[in-house]
Short mmCIF file of C-alpha atoms and ligand atoms in Angstrom, two decimals:
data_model
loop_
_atom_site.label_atom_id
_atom_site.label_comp_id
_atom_site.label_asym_id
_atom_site.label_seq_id
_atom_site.Cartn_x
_atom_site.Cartn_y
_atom_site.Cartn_z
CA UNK A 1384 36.24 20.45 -14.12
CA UNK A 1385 33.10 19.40 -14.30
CA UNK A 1386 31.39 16.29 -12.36
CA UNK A 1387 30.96 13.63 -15.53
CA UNK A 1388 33.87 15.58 -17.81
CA UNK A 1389 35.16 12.30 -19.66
CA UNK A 1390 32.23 10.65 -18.87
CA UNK A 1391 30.18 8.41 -21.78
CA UNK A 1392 26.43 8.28 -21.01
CA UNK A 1393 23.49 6.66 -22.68
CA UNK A 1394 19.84 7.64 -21.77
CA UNK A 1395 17.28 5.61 -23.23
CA UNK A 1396 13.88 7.25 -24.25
CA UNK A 1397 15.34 10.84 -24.30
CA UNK A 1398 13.04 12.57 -27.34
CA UNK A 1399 10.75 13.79 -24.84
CA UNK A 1400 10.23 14.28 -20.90
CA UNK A 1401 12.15 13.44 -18.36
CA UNK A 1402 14.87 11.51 -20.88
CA UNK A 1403 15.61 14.56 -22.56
CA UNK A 1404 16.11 16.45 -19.63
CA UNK A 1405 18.56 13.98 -18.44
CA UNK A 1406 20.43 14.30 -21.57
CA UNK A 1407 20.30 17.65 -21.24
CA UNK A 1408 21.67 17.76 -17.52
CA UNK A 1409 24.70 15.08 -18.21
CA UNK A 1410 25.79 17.19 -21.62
CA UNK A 1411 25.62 20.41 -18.79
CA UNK A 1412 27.68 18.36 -16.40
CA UNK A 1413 30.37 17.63 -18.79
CA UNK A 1414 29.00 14.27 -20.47
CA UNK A 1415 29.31 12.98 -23.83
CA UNK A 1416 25.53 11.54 -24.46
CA UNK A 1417 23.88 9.01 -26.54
CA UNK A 1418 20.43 9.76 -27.03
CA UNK A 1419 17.93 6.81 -27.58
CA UNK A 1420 14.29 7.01 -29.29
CA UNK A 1421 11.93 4.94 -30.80
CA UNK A 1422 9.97 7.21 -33.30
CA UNK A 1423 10.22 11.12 -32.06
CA UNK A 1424 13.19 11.90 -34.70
CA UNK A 1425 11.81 15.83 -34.04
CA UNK A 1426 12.31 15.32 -30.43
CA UNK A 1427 15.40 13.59 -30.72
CA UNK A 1428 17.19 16.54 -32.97
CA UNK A 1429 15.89 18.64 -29.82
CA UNK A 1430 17.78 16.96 -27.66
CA UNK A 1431 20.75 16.65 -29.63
CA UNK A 1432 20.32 20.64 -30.15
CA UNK A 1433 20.24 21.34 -26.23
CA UNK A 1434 23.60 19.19 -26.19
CA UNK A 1435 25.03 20.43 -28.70
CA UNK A 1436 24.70 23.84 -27.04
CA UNK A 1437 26.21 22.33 -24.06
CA UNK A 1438 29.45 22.03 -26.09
CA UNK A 1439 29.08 18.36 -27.26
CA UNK A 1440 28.29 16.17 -30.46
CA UNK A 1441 25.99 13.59 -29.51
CA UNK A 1442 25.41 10.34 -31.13
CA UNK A 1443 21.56 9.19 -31.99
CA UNK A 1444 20.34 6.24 -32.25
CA UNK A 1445 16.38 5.07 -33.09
CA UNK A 1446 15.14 1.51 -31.50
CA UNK A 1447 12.46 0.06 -30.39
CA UNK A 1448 12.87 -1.56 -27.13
CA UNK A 1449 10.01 -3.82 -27.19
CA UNK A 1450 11.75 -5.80 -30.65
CA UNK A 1451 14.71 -7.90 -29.11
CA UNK A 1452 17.08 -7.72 -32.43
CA UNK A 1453 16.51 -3.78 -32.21
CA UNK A 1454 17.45 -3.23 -28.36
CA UNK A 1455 20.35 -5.71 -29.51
CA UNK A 1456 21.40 -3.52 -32.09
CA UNK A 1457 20.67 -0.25 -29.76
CA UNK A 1458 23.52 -2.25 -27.11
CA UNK A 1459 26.18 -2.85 -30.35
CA UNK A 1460 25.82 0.56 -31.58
CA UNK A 1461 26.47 2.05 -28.24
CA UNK A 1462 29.61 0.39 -26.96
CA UNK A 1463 30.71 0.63 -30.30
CA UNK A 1464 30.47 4.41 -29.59
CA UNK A 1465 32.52 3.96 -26.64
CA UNK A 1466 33.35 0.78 -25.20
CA UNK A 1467 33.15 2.17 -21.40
CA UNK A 1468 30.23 3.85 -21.05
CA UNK A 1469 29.92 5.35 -17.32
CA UNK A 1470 25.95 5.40 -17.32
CA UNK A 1471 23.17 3.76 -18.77
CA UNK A 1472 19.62 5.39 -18.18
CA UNK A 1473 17.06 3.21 -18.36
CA UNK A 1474 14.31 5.93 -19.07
CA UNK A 1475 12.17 4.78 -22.03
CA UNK A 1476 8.23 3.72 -21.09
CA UNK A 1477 5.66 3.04 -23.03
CA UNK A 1478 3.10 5.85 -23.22
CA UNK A 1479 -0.49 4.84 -22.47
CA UNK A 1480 -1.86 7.59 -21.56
CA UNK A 1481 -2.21 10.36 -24.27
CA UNK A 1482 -2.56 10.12 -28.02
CA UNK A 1483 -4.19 6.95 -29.73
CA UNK A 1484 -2.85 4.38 -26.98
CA UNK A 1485 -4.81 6.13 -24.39
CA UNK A 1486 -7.89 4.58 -26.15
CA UNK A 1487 -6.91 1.20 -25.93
CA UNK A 1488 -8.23 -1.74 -24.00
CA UNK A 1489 -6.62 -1.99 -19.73
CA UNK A 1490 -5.27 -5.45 -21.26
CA UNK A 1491 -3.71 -4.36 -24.56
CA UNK A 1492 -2.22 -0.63 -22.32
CA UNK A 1493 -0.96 -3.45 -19.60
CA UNK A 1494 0.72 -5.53 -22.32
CA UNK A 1495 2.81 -2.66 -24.27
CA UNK A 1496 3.51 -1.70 -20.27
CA UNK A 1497 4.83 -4.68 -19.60
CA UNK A 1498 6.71 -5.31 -23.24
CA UNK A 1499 8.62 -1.85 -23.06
CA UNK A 1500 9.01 -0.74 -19.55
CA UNK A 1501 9.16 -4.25 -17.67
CA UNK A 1502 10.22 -6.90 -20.42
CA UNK A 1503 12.08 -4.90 -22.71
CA UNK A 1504 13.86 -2.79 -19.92
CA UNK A 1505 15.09 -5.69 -17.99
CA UNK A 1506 16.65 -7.64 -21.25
CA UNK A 1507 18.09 -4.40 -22.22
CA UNK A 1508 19.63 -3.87 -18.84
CA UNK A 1509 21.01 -7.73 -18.67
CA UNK A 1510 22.66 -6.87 -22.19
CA UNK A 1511 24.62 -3.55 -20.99
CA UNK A 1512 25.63 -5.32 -17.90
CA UNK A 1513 27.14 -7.95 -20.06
CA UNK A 1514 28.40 -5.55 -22.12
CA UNK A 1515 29.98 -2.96 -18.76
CA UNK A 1516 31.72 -6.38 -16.58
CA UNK A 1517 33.42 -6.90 -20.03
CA UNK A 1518 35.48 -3.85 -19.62
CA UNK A 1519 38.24 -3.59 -16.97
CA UNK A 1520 37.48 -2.65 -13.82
CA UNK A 1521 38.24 1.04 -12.75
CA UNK A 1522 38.28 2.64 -9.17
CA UNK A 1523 35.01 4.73 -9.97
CA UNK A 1524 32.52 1.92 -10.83
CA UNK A 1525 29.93 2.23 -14.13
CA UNK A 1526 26.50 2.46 -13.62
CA UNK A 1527 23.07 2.37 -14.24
CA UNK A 1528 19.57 4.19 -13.22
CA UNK A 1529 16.15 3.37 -13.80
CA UNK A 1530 12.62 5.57 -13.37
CA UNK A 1531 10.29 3.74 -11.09
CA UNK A 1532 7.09 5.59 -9.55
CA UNK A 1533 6.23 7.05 -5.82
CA UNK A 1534 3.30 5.60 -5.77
CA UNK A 1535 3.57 1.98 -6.93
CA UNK A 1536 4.31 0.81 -3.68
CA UNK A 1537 1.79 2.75 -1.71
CA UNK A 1538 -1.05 1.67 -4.28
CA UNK A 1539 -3.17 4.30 -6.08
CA UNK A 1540 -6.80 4.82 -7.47
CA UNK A 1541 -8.21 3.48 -10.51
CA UNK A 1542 -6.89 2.27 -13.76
CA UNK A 1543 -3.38 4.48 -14.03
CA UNK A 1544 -2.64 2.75 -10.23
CA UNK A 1545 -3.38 -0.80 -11.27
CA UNK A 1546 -1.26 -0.41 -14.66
CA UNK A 1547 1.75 1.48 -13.31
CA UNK A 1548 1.61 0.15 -9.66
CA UNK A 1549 2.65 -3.25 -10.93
CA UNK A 1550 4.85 -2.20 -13.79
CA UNK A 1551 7.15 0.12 -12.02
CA UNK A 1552 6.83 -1.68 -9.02
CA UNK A 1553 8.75 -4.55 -11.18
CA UNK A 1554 10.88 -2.07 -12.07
CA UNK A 1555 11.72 -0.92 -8.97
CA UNK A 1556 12.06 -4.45 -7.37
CA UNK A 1557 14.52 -5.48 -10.62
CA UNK A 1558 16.60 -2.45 -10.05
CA UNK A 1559 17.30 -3.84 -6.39
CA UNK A 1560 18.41 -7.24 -7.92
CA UNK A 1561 20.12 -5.87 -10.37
CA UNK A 1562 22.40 -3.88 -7.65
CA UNK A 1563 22.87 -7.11 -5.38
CA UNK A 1564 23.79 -8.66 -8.51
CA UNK A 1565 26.40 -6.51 -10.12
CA UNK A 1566 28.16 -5.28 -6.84
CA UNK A 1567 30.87 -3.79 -6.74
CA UNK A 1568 31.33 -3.56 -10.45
CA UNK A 1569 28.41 -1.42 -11.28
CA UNK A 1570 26.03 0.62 -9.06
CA UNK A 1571 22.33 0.04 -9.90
CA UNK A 1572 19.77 2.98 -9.02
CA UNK A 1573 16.51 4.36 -9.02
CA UNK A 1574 14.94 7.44 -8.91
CA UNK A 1575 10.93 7.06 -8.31
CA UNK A 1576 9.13 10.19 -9.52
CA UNK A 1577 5.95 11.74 -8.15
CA UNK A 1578 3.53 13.98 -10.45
CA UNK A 1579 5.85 15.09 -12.98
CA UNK A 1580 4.77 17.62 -15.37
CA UNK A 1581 5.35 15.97 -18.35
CA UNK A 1582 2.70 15.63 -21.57
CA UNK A 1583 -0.08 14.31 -19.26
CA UNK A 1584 0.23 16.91 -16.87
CA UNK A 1585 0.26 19.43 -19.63
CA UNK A 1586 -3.20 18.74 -20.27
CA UNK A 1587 -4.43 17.54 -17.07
CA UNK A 1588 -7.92 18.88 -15.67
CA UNK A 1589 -8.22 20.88 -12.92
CA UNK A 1590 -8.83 18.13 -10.41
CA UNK A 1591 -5.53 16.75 -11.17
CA UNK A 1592 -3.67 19.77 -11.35
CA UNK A 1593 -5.02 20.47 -7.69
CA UNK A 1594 -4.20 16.78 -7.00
CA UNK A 1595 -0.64 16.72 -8.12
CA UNK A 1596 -0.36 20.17 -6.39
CA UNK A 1597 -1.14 18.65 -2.91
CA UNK A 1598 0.07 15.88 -2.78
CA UNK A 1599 3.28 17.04 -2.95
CA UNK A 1600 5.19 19.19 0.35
CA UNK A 1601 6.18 21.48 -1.73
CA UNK A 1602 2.75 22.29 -3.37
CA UNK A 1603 3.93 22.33 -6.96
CA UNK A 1604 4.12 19.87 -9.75
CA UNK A 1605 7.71 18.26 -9.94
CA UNK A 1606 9.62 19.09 -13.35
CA UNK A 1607 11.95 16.86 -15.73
CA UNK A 1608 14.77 18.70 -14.54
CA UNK A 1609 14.00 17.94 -10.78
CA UNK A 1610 14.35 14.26 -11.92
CA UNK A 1611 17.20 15.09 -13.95
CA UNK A 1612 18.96 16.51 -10.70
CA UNK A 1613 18.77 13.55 -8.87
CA UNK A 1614 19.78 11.40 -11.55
CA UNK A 1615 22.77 13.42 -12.27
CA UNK A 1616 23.78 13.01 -8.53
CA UNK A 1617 23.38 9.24 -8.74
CA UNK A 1618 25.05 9.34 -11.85
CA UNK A 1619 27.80 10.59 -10.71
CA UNK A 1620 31.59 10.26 -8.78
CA UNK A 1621 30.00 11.93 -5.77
CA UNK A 1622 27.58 8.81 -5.69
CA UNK A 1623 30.32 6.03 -5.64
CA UNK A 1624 29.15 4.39 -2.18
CA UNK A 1625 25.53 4.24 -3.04
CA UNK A 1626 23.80 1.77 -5.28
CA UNK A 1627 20.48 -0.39 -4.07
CA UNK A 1628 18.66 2.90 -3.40
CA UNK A 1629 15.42 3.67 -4.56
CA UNK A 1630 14.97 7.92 -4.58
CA UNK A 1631 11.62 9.36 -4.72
CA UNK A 1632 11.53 12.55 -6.78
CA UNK A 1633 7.82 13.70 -5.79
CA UNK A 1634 8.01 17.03 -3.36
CA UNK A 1635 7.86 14.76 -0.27
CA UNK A 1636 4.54 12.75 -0.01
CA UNK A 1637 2.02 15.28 1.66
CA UNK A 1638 0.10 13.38 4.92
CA UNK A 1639 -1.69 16.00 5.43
CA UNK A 1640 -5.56 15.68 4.48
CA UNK A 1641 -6.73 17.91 1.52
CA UNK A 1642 -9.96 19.69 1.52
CA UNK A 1643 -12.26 19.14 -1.50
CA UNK A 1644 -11.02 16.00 -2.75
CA UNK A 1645 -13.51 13.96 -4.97
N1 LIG B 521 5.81 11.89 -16.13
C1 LIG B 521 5.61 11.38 -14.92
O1 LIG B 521 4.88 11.94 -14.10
C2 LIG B 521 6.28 10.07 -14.55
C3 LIG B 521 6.14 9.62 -13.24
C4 LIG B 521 6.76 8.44 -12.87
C5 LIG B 521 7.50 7.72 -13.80
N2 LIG B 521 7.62 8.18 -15.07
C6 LIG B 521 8.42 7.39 -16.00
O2 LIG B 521 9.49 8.19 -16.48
C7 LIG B 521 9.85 7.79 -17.79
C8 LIG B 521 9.79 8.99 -18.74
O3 LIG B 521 8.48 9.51 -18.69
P1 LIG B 521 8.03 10.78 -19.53
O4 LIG B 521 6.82 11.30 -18.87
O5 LIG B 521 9.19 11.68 -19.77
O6 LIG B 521 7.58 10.05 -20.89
P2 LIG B 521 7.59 10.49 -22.42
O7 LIG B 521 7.78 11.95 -22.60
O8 LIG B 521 6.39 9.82 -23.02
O9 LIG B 521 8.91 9.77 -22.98
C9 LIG B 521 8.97 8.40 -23.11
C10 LIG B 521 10.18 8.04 -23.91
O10 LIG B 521 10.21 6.60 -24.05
C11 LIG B 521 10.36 6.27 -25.42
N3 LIG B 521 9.66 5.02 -25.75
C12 LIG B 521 8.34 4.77 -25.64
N4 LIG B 521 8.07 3.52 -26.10
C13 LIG B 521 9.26 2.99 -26.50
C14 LIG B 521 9.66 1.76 -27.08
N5 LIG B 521 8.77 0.79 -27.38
N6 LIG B 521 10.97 1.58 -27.37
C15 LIG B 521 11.87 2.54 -27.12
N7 LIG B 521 11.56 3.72 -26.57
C16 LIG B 521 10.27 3.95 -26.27
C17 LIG B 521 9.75 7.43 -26.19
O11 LIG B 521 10.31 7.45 -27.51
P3 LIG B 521 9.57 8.11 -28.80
O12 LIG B 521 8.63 9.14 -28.28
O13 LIG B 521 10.72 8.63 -29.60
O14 LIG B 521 8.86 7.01 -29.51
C18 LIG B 521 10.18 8.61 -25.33
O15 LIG B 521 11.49 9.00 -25.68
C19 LIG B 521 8.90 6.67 -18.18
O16 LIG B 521 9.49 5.42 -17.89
C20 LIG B 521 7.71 6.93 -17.26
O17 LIG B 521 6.92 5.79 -17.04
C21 LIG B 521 7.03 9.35 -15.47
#
């Protein structure tokens, strides 16, 4: 038996990252997945691969959560799939940071922030918890998770601090409504990463590869799947008495001062 056997989970924004590692981990732990994208089809069919390995068929569905009629349609086509669905990952964020958006004006990178990860996260999320109190009520409440960010509420340097700090901060304060909210029918998490290796860090200099390194305890870059752990624990039965909690995913926050810094 494994800990989400029977268990009907949607992660949003799972063609890339941290999402599709979280797919991945709740196919591993026994979960039937519905993998959300807007445009990586490539990625996507990666994902679905990975699960598929995992000894499960996974459904796919494309939608951009920024259009209102689309993350509609994304909310039909999943409960349609299965009209109890256990978990619902809010993972999807606009990416502002590499490729052409990273060349965009602070106001326009702010605005598709706000429009995917704030705006478009919270309608989604008001929509599935529609959807979730329709169902009977069952001794292991649903729930749902969202991806906030150590350091929005500490505060952080420059333009990626003043356009994340406020967005997942949002995020992070919704998630916390959310949970008073939809007690005891639905827990409502969130797990706030640190300096996750993820496209950016890929290609980060060396300043930030030293900077992620020490800021963290444990002197390493965090990894999708040490998200994906702690999402699959708050995900799951073990979890049932904990909602309202926000869990930073970042190595432990390093005090200590760091020679060299610029
Ligand atoms: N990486 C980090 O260090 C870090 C730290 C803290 C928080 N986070 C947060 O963790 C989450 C995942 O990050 P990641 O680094 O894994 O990002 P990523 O690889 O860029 O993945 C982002 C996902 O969101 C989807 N997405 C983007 N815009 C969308 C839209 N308008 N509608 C629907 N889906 C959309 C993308 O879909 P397509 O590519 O298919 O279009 C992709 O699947 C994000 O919310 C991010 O802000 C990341």
């Amino acid at each position: 038996m494994r800990p989400l056997d029977r268990h009907h989970v949607v992660v949003t924004g799972s063609s890339s990252g941290i999402g599709q590692a979280i797919a991945t981990a709740a196919a591993r732990s026994g979960a039937e997945c519905l993998i959300h994208y807007r445009s990586n089809r490539e990625g996507a069919e990666a994902t679905a691969e990975a699960i598929r390995a995992a000894g499960s068929e996974p459904r796919l569905v494309a939608a951009d959560l920024a259009d209102p009629r689309d993350a509609e349609r994304l909310v039909e086509e999943a409960f349609a799939w299965s009209p109890r669905i256990d978990a619902w990952i809010h993972n999807a964020g606009a990416d502002v940071l590499t490729g052409a958006a990273a060349r965009l004006s602070f106001d326009a990178k702010l605005a598709r922030l706000w429009e995917v990860d704030v705006q478009g996260t919270i309608r989604l999320a008001r929509s599935v918890a529609a959807r979730m109190l329709e169902a009977p009520p069952t001794p292991l409440p649903a729930s749902m998770l969202f991806i906030g960010w150590d350091q929005a509420v500490h505060g952080m340097e420059g333009d990626a601090g003043q356009l994340f700090g406020p967005i997942k901060a949002a995020v992070m304060a919704y998630a916390k409504s959310l949970a008073q909210t939809l007690a005891p029918r639905i827990r409502v998490n969130c797990v706030a990463p640190g300096w996750i290796r993820t496209a950016w860090g890929e290609n980060s200099d060396p300043y930030w590869d030293a900077r992620a390194r020490n800021d963290a305890l444990m002197h390493r870059w965090g990894t999708p799947e040490d998200v994906a752990a702690a999402a699959m624990y708050l995900i799951s039965p073990q979890a049932s008495f904990i909602t309202g909690q926000v869990i930073e995913v970042n190595g432990g926050w390093n005090r200590k001062p760091v020679a060299g810094s610029r």
